[in-house]
Amino acid sequence: MSGGVTSFTVPRHALLDHRMAELRDATTPPAAFRRLLAEIGAILTVAATADLPATSRAVTTPLETIQHPVLAVAEPALVAILRAGLGLLEGAQRIMPAAPIGHIGMARNEHTLQPMEYMLRLPPDAAERGVILLDPMLATGGSAAAACTRLKQAGITSIRLLVVVAAPEGVATMAAAHPDVPVWAAALDRGLNAQGFIMPGLGDAGDRCFGTE
Ligand code: PRP
């Protein structure tokens, strides 16, 4: 990895591995694929938010009053990279239902593999809250890196990136371009093929989510 250091975490969990096997399976239809993405998104969100700053407050149970840990900050905003990030977003929202939502449209050119931004809508308090950025695939890393650049241009300095499948090339791109952005992935795969697909991967997450080609 050139240029910088980034925190890259693959949480080890039997339920996560089990869902990844189903998600990768080429015979899994779109409805099951979306459900699995949401469940994986929920598991990754739990892992990626474990270190949110905490304080304590008095809580009175039916029996006594205790000091109990609670969040010291507002929950981060959730920002999905379209389209496939929508699948992860659904799961992340189950864990943080009150978190504000943003969308960033990124389409990767199939030939040049360069990302093109086609929309950006962010919650007004995203800079104060920080952002959890969601995209199932970290292939070349171009889309995620461009999305992080746009978020930083919007004044957002705290970004956590959640992906399902990461290629070493994408992790290296993030380390070089955004070493301050920690990354969580459900799996680190072998690498990219000549067409820029992650191997063994799971195919095109957007197409498998929405049944397109
Ligand atoms: C895919 C994927 C990522 C991106 C990864 O999206 O969901 O956003 O490509 O590739 P990269 O790391 O090389 O940039 P795509 O552009 O196909 O859009 P879609 O989600 O609408 O299908």
PDB file of C-alpha atoms and ligand atoms in Angstrom:
ATOM      1  CA  MET A   1       0.000   0.000   0.000  1.00  0.00           C
ATOM      2  CA  SER A   2       1.522   3.296  -1.029  1.00  0.00           C
ATOM      3  CA  GLY A   3       1.115   6.711   0.431  1.00  0.00           C
ATOM      4  CA  GLY A   4      -0.434   6.247   3.826  1.00  0.00           C
ATOM      5  CA  VAL A   5      -1.889   4.049   6.463  1.00  0.00           C
ATOM      6  CA  THR A   6      -5.506   3.261   6.844  1.00  0.00           C
ATOM      7  CA  SER A   7      -7.355   1.199   9.379  1.00  0.00           C
ATOM      8  CA  PHE A   8      -8.809  -1.838   7.600  1.00  0.00           C
ATOM      9  CA  THR A   9     -10.934  -4.273   9.601  1.00  0.00           C
ATOM     10  CA  VAL A  10     -12.649  -7.513   8.625  1.00  0.00           C
ATOM     11  CA  PRO A  11     -14.859  -8.447  11.596  1.00  0.00           C
ATOM     12  CA  ARG A  12     -14.797 -12.204  12.173  1.00  0.00           C
ATOM     13  CA  HIS A  13     -18.267 -13.561  12.792  1.00  0.00           C
ATOM     14  CA  ALA A  14     -19.844 -16.890  11.899  1.00  0.00           C
ATOM     15  CA  LEU A  15     -23.163 -15.287  10.897  1.00  0.00           C
ATOM     16  CA  LEU A  16     -21.349 -12.809   8.658  1.00  0.00           C
ATOM     17  CA  ASP A  17     -19.420 -15.605   6.903  1.00  0.00           C
ATOM     18  CA  HIS A  18     -22.609 -17.634   6.469  1.00  0.00           C
ATOM     19  CA  ARG A  19     -24.415 -14.714   4.849  1.00  0.00           C
ATOM     20  CA  MET A  20     -21.404 -13.976   2.638  1.00  0.00           C
ATOM     21  CA  ALA A  21     -21.569 -17.519   1.242  1.00  0.00           C
ATOM     22  CA  GLU A  22     -25.213 -16.979   0.260  1.00  0.00           C
ATOM     23  CA  LEU A  23     -24.532 -13.479  -1.098  1.00  0.00           C
ATOM     24  CA  ARG A  24     -21.673 -14.676  -3.327  1.00  0.00           C
ATOM     25  CA  ASP A  25     -23.691 -17.614  -4.670  1.00  0.00           C
ATOM     26  CA  ALA A  26     -24.584 -16.859  -8.296  1.00  0.00           C
ATOM     27  CA  THR A  27     -27.963 -18.599  -7.904  1.00  0.00           C
ATOM     28  CA  THR A  28     -29.143 -16.216  -5.130  1.00  0.00           C
ATOM     29  CA  PRO A  29     -32.024 -14.159  -6.619  1.00  0.00           C
ATOM     30  CA  PRO A  30     -32.387 -10.348  -6.186  1.00  0.00           C
ATOM     31  CA  ALA A  31     -34.900 -10.478  -3.312  1.00  0.00           C
ATOM     32  CA  ALA A  32     -32.636 -12.726  -1.218  1.00  0.00           C
ATOM     33  CA  PHE A  33     -29.575 -10.721  -2.321  1.00  0.00           C
ATOM     34  CA  ARG A  34     -31.141  -7.484  -1.005  1.00  0.00           C
ATOM     35  CA  ARG A  35     -32.120  -9.132   2.292  1.00  0.00           C
ATOM     36  CA  LEU A  36     -28.605 -10.489   2.769  1.00  0.00           C
ATOM     37  CA  LEU A  37     -27.018  -7.120   1.943  1.00  0.00           C
ATOM     38  CA  ALA A  38     -29.231  -5.490   4.567  1.00  0.00           C
ATOM     39  CA  GLU A  39     -28.327  -8.088   7.199  1.00  0.00           C
ATOM     40  CA  ILE A  40     -24.621  -7.737   6.396  1.00  0.00           C
ATOM     41  CA  GLY A  41     -25.025  -3.945   6.521  1.00  0.00           C
ATOM     42  CA  ALA A  42     -26.477  -4.236  10.023  1.00  0.00           C
ATOM     43  CA  ILE A  43     -23.618  -6.452  11.241  1.00  0.00           C
ATOM     44  CA  LEU A  44     -20.967  -4.138   9.746  1.00  0.00           C
ATOM     45  CA  THR A  45     -22.678  -1.079  11.232  1.00  0.00           C
ATOM     46  CA  VAL A  46     -22.528  -2.618  14.696  1.00  0.00           C
ATOM     47  CA  ALA A  47     -18.817  -3.378  14.219  1.00  0.00           C
ATOM     48  CA  ALA A  48     -17.972   0.058  12.833  1.00  0.00           C
ATOM     49  CA  THR A  49     -19.723   2.014  15.579  1.00  0.00           C
ATOM     50  CA  ALA A  50     -18.331   0.129  18.578  1.00  0.00           C
ATOM     51  CA  ASP A  51     -15.957   2.986  19.413  1.00  0.00           C
ATOM     52  CA  LEU A  52     -18.385   5.921  19.174  1.00  0.00           C
ATOM     53  CA  PRO A  53     -17.666   8.314  22.059  1.00  0.00           C
ATOM     54  CA  ALA A  54     -19.612   7.477  25.197  1.00  0.00           C
ATOM     55  CA  THR A  55     -20.516   9.254  28.379  1.00  0.00           C
ATOM     56  CA  SER A  56     -22.822   8.184  31.190  1.00  0.00           C
ATOM     57  CA  ARG A  57     -26.138   9.274  32.625  1.00  0.00           C
ATOM     58  CA  ALA A  58     -28.305   8.305  35.544  1.00  0.00           C
ATOM     59  CA  VAL A  59     -30.851   5.603  34.710  1.00  0.00           C
ATOM     60  CA  THR A  60     -33.474   4.517  37.199  1.00  0.00           C
ATOM     61  CA  THR A  61     -34.473   0.885  36.787  1.00  0.00           C
ATOM     62  CA  PRO A  62     -37.513  -0.460  38.654  1.00  0.00           C
ATOM     63  CA  LEU A  63     -35.085  -1.309  41.476  1.00  0.00           C
ATOM     64  CA  GLU A  64     -32.398   1.374  41.713  1.00  0.00           C
ATOM     65  CA  THR A  65     -30.601   4.266  40.025  1.00  0.00           C
ATOM     66  CA  ILE A  66     -27.314   3.586  38.274  1.00  0.00           C
ATOM     67  CA  GLN A  67     -24.866   5.447  36.049  1.00  0.00           C
ATOM     68  CA  HIS A  68     -25.132   3.918  32.591  1.00  0.00           C
ATOM     69  CA  PRO A  69     -23.045   4.381  29.418  1.00  0.00           C
ATOM     70  CA  VAL A  70     -24.791   6.345  26.638  1.00  0.00           C
ATOM     71  CA  LEU A  71     -23.618   7.989  23.429  1.00  0.00           C
ATOM     72  CA  ALA A  72     -21.804  11.290  23.951  1.00  0.00           C
ATOM     73  CA  VAL A  73     -22.417  12.392  20.365  1.00  0.00           C
ATOM     74  CA  ALA A  74     -25.219  12.382  17.826  1.00  0.00           C
ATOM     75  CA  GLU A  75     -25.311   9.229  15.715  1.00  0.00           C
ATOM     76  CA  PRO A  76     -23.399   9.575  12.436  1.00  0.00           C
ATOM     77  CA  ALA A  77     -25.271  10.257   9.210  1.00  0.00           C
ATOM     78  CA  LEU A  78     -25.598   7.337   6.802  1.00  0.00           C
ATOM     79  CA  VAL A  79     -24.575   8.044   3.207  1.00  0.00           C
ATOM     80  CA  ALA A  80     -25.184   5.430   0.505  1.00  0.00           C
ATOM     81  CA  ILE A  81     -23.184   5.334  -2.719  1.00  0.00           C
ATOM     82  CA  LEU A  82     -25.800   4.601  -5.392  1.00  0.00           C
ATOM     83  CA  ARG A  83     -27.030   2.256  -6.390  1.00  0.00           C
ATOM     84  CA  ALA A  84     -25.799  -0.777  -4.501  1.00  0.00           C
ATOM     85  CA  GLY A  85     -25.173   1.147  -1.286  1.00  0.00           C
ATOM     86  CA  LEU A  86     -28.954   1.269  -0.853  1.00  0.00           C
ATOM     87  CA  GLY A  87     -28.933  -2.399   0.113  1.00  0.00           C
ATOM     88  CA  LEU A  88     -26.444  -1.808   2.917  1.00  0.00           C
ATOM     89  CA  LEU A  89     -28.273   1.361   3.958  1.00  0.00           C
ATOM     90  CA  GLU A  90     -31.423  -0.586   4.763  1.00  0.00           C
ATOM     91  CA  GLY A  91     -29.507  -2.682   7.295  1.00  0.00           C
ATOM     92  CA  ALA A  92     -27.605   0.261   8.759  1.00  0.00           C
ATOM     93  CA  GLN A  93     -30.926   2.061   9.309  1.00  0.00           C
ATOM     94  CA  ARG A  94     -32.186  -0.853  11.402  1.00  0.00           C
ATOM     95  CA  ILE A  95     -29.280  -0.260  13.793  1.00  0.00           C
ATOM     96  CA  MET A  96     -29.544   3.568  13.762  1.00  0.00           C
ATOM     97  CA  PRO A  97     -33.152   4.367  12.746  1.00  0.00           C
ATOM     98  CA  ALA A  98     -32.851   8.043  13.684  1.00  0.00           C
ATOM     99  CA  ALA A  99     -29.668   8.706  11.690  1.00  0.00           C
ATOM    100  CA  PRO A 100     -30.123  11.202   8.849  1.00  0.00           C
ATOM    101  CA  ILE A 101     -29.592   9.838   5.342  1.00  0.00           C
ATOM    102  CA  GLY A 102     -27.591  11.078   2.374  1.00  0.00           C
ATOM    103  CA  HIS A 103     -27.049   9.781  -1.156  1.00  0.00           C
ATOM    104  CA  ILE A 104     -24.153  10.109  -3.548  1.00  0.00           C
ATOM    105  CA  GLY A 105     -24.609   8.846  -7.091  1.00  0.00           C
ATOM    106  CA  MET A 106     -21.466   7.293  -8.568  1.00  0.00           C
ATOM    107  CA  ALA A 107     -21.375   5.334 -11.820  1.00  0.00           C
ATOM    108  CA  ARG A 108     -18.181   3.551 -12.796  1.00  0.00           C
ATOM    109  CA  ASN A 109     -17.391   3.659 -16.517  1.00  0.00           C
ATOM    110  CA  GLU A 110     -17.161   0.020 -17.624  1.00  0.00           C
ATOM    111  CA  HIS A 111     -14.192   0.694 -19.901  1.00  0.00           C
ATOM    112  CA  THR A 112     -12.098   3.308 -18.129  1.00  0.00           C
ATOM    113  CA  LEU A 113     -13.200   2.178 -14.615  1.00  0.00           C
ATOM    114  CA  GLN A 114     -13.340   5.885 -13.695  1.00  0.00           C
ATOM    115  CA  PRO A 115     -16.228   6.964 -11.439  1.00  0.00           C
ATOM    116  CA  MET A 116     -18.627   9.726 -12.502  1.00  0.00           C
ATOM    117  CA  GLU A 117     -20.687  11.552  -9.894  1.00  0.00           C
ATOM    118  CA  TYR A 118     -24.300  12.150 -10.939  1.00  0.00           C
ATOM    119  CA  MET A 119     -25.961  13.320  -7.739  1.00  0.00           C
ATOM    120  CA  LEU A 120     -25.234  14.449  -4.188  1.00  0.00           C
ATOM    121  CA  ARG A 121     -27.729  15.023  -1.377  1.00  0.00           C
ATOM    122  CA  LEU A 122     -26.412  15.316   2.162  1.00  0.00           C
ATOM    123  CA  PRO A 123     -28.161  15.971   5.476  1.00  0.00           C
ATOM    124  CA  PRO A 124     -27.466  19.526   6.699  1.00  0.00           C
ATOM    125  CA  ASP A 125     -25.839  18.342   9.944  1.00  0.00           C
ATOM    126  CA  ALA A 126     -23.602  15.687   8.336  1.00  0.00           C
ATOM    127  CA  ALA A 127     -20.426  17.659   9.100  1.00  0.00           C
ATOM    128  CA  GLU A 128     -21.268  17.795  12.830  1.00  0.00           C
ATOM    129  CA  ARG A 129     -22.300  14.162  13.002  1.00  0.00           C
ATOM    130  CA  GLY A 130     -19.710  12.588  10.740  1.00  0.00           C
ATOM    131  CA  VAL A 131     -20.660  10.025   8.127  1.00  0.00           C
ATOM    132  CA  ILE A 132     -20.809   6.280   7.668  1.00  0.00           C
ATOM    133  CA  LEU A 133     -20.332   5.764   3.920  1.00  0.00           C
ATOM    134  CA  LEU A 134     -21.843   2.605   2.457  1.00  0.00           C
ATOM    135  CA  ASP A 135     -20.955   0.728  -0.742  1.00  0.00           C
ATOM    136  CA  PRO A 136     -20.845  -3.064  -1.145  1.00  0.00           C
ATOM    137  CA  MET A 137     -17.842  -3.079  -3.511  1.00  0.00           C
ATOM    138  CA  LEU A 138     -14.358  -1.618  -3.081  1.00  0.00           C
ATOM    139  CA  ALA A 139     -12.799  -2.628  -6.421  1.00  0.00           C
ATOM    140  CA  THR A 140     -10.295  -0.099  -7.796  1.00  0.00           C
ATOM    141  CA  GLY A 141     -11.421   2.137  -4.936  1.00  0.00           C
ATOM    142  CA  GLY A 142     -12.077   4.981  -7.366  1.00  0.00           C
ATOM    143  CA  SER A 143     -15.756   5.392  -6.436  1.00  0.00           C
ATOM    144  CA  ALA A 144     -15.202   5.301  -2.684  1.00  0.00           C
ATOM    145  CA  ALA A 145     -12.203   7.644  -2.871  1.00  0.00           C
ATOM    146  CA  ALA A 146     -14.134  10.126  -5.047  1.00  0.00           C
ATOM    147  CA  ALA A 147     -17.082   9.965  -2.650  1.00  0.00           C
ATOM    148  CA  CYS A 148     -14.788  10.667   0.317  1.00  0.00           C
ATOM    149  CA  THR A 149     -13.279  13.636  -1.549  1.00  0.00           C
ATOM    150  CA  ARG A 150     -16.777  15.058  -2.146  1.00  0.00           C
ATOM    151  CA  LEU A 151     -17.760  14.545   1.501  1.00  0.00           C
ATOM    152  CA  LYS A 152     -14.615  16.349   2.620  1.00  0.00           C
ATOM    153  CA  GLN A 153     -15.386  19.200   0.195  1.00  0.00           C
ATOM    154  CA  ALA A 154     -18.725  19.452   2.017  1.00  0.00           C
ATOM    155  CA  GLY A 155     -16.845  19.949   5.291  1.00  0.00           C
ATOM    156  CA  ILE A 156     -17.179  16.394   6.613  1.00  0.00           C
ATOM    157  CA  THR A 157     -13.983  15.340   8.353  1.00  0.00           C
ATOM    158  CA  SER A 158     -15.129  12.178  10.132  1.00  0.00           C
ATOM    159  CA  ILE A 159     -15.851   9.388   7.638  1.00  0.00           C
ATOM    160  CA  ARG A 160     -16.078   5.612   8.157  1.00  0.00           C
ATOM    161  CA  LEU A 161     -16.341   3.437   5.048  1.00  0.00           C
ATOM    162  CA  LEU A 162     -18.310   0.177   5.130  1.00  0.00           C
ATOM    163  CA  VAL A 163     -17.966  -2.248   2.215  1.00  0.00           C
ATOM    164  CA  VAL A 164     -18.901  -5.890   1.755  1.00  0.00           C
ATOM    165  CA  VAL A 165     -16.149  -7.122  -0.543  1.00  0.00           C
ATOM    166  CA  ALA A 166     -12.819  -5.322  -0.800  1.00  0.00           C
ATOM    167  CA  ALA A 167      -9.992  -5.888  -3.287  1.00  0.00           C
ATOM    168  CA  PRO A 168      -6.418  -5.171  -2.179  1.00  0.00           C
ATOM    169  CA  GLU A 169      -6.253  -2.575  -4.986  1.00  0.00           C
ATOM    170  CA  GLY A 170      -9.177  -0.665  -3.467  1.00  0.00           C
ATOM    171  CA  VAL A 171      -7.730  -0.795   0.031  1.00  0.00           C
ATOM    172  CA  ALA A 172      -4.463   0.604  -1.374  1.00  0.00           C
ATOM    173  CA  THR A 173      -6.348   3.415  -3.174  1.00  0.00           C
ATOM    174  CA  MET A 174      -8.078   4.395   0.067  1.00  0.00           C
ATOM    175  CA  ALA A 175      -4.815   4.230   2.014  1.00  0.00           C
ATOM    176  CA  ALA A 176      -3.148   6.537  -0.511  1.00  0.00           C
ATOM    177  CA  ALA A 177      -6.014   9.009  -0.984  1.00  0.00           C
ATOM    178  CA  HIS A 178      -7.760   8.954   2.396  1.00  0.00           C
ATOM    179  CA  PRO A 179      -5.537   7.404   5.074  1.00  0.00           C
ATOM    180  CA  ASP A 180      -7.728   9.057   7.713  1.00  0.00           C
ATOM    181  CA  VAL A 181     -10.819   7.056   6.665  1.00  0.00           C
ATOM    182  CA  PRO A 182     -11.116   3.698   8.447  1.00  0.00           C
ATOM    183  CA  VAL A 183     -12.566   0.862   6.372  1.00  0.00           C
ATOM    184  CA  TRP A 184     -14.631  -2.133   7.490  1.00  0.00           C
ATOM    185  CA  ALA A 185     -15.248  -5.016   5.081  1.00  0.00           C
ATOM    186  CA  ALA A 186     -17.053  -8.337   5.323  1.00  0.00           C
ATOM    187  CA  ALA A 187     -14.299  -9.908   3.192  1.00  0.00           C
ATOM    188  CA  LEU A 188     -10.938  -9.124   1.586  1.00  0.00           C
ATOM    189  CA  ASP A 189     -10.802 -10.888  -1.779  1.00  0.00           C
ATOM    190  CA  ARG A 190      -7.918 -11.910  -4.053  1.00  0.00           C
ATOM    191  CA  GLY A 191      -7.883  -9.000  -6.498  1.00  0.00           C
ATOM    192  CA  LEU A 192      -9.345  -7.574  -9.702  1.00  0.00           C
ATOM    193  CA  ASN A 193      -9.704  -9.304 -13.066  1.00  0.00           C
ATOM    194  CA  ALA A 194      -9.017  -7.603 -16.402  1.00  0.00           C
ATOM    195  CA  GLN A 195     -12.526  -6.095 -16.440  1.00  0.00           C
ATOM    196  CA  GLY A 196     -12.107  -4.594 -12.981  1.00  0.00           C
ATOM    197  CA  PHE A 197     -14.356  -7.123 -11.220  1.00  0.00           C
ATOM    198  CA  ILE A 198     -13.382  -8.335  -7.763  1.00  0.00           C
ATOM    199  CA  MET A 199     -12.309 -12.014  -7.754  1.00  0.00           C
ATOM    200  CA  PRO A 200     -13.894 -14.233  -6.515  1.00  0.00           C
ATOM    201  CA  GLY A 201     -16.296 -11.439  -5.540  1.00  0.00           C
ATOM    202  CA  LEU A 202     -20.029 -11.618  -6.010  1.00  0.00           C
ATOM    203  CA  GLY A 203     -20.540 -10.087  -9.469  1.00  0.00           C
ATOM    204  CA  ASP A 204     -22.071  -6.649  -9.997  1.00  0.00           C
ATOM    205  CA  ALA A 205     -23.767  -5.785  -6.711  1.00  0.00           C
ATOM    206  CA  GLY A 206     -26.021  -3.103  -8.237  1.00  0.00           C
ATOM    207  CA  ASP A 207     -27.272  -5.414 -10.973  1.00  0.00           C
ATOM    208  CA  ARG A 208     -27.809  -8.303  -8.547  1.00  0.00           C
ATOM    209  CA  CYS A 209     -29.663  -6.014  -6.127  1.00  0.00           C
ATOM    210  CA  PHE A 210     -32.074  -4.642  -8.661  1.00  0.00           C
ATOM    211  CA  GLY A 211     -32.208  -7.391 -11.290  1.00  0.00           C
ATOM    212  CA  THR A 212     -30.644  -5.227 -14.030  1.00  0.00           C
ATOM    213  CA  GLU A 213     -27.901  -6.130 -16.507  1.00  0.00           C
TER     214      GLU A 213
HETATM  215  C1  PRP B   1     -19.960  -0.464  -8.491  1.00  0.00           C
HETATM  216  C2  PRP B   1     -19.938  -0.668  -6.987  1.00  0.00           C
HETATM  217  C3  PRP B   1     -19.074   0.487  -6.513  1.00  0.00           C
HETATM  218  C4  PRP B   1     -18.082   0.620  -7.630  1.00  0.00           C
HETATM  219  C5  PRP B   1     -16.816  -0.096  -7.244  1.00  0.00           C
HETATM  220  O1  PRP B   1     -20.918   0.489  -8.788  1.00  0.00           O
HETATM  221  O2  PRP B   1     -21.206  -0.674  -6.385  1.00  0.00           O
HETATM  222  O3  PRP B   1     -19.801   1.704  -6.363  1.00  0.00           O
HETATM  223  O4  PRP B   1     -18.647  -0.002  -8.791  1.00  0.00           O
HETATM  224  O5  PRP B   1     -15.834   0.061  -8.204  1.00  0.00           O
HETATM  225  P1  PRP B   1     -14.527   0.920  -7.963  1.00  0.00           P
HETATM  226  O6  PRP B   1     -14.023   0.639  -6.593  1.00  0.00           O
HETATM  227  O7  PRP B   1     -13.589   0.406  -9.030  1.00  0.00           O
HETATM  228  O8  PRP B   1     -14.870   2.366  -8.179  1.00  0.00           O
HETATM  229  P2  PRP B   1     -21.368   0.878 -10.274  1.00  0.00           P
HETATM  230  O9  PRP B   1     -20.568   2.027 -10.776  1.00  0.00           O
HETATM  231  O10 PRP B   1     -21.367  -0.363 -11.132  1.00  0.00           O
HETATM  232  O11 PRP B   1     -22.832   1.432 -10.066  1.00  0.00           O
HETATM  233  P3  PRP B   1     -24.168   0.696  -9.566  1.00  0.00           P
HETATM  234  O12 PRP B   1     -24.023   0.467  -8.071  1.00  0.00           O
HETATM  235  O13 PRP B   1     -25.230   1.676  -9.905  1.00  0.00           O
HETATM  236  O14 PRP B   1     -24.294  -0.608 -10.314  1.00  0.00           O
END
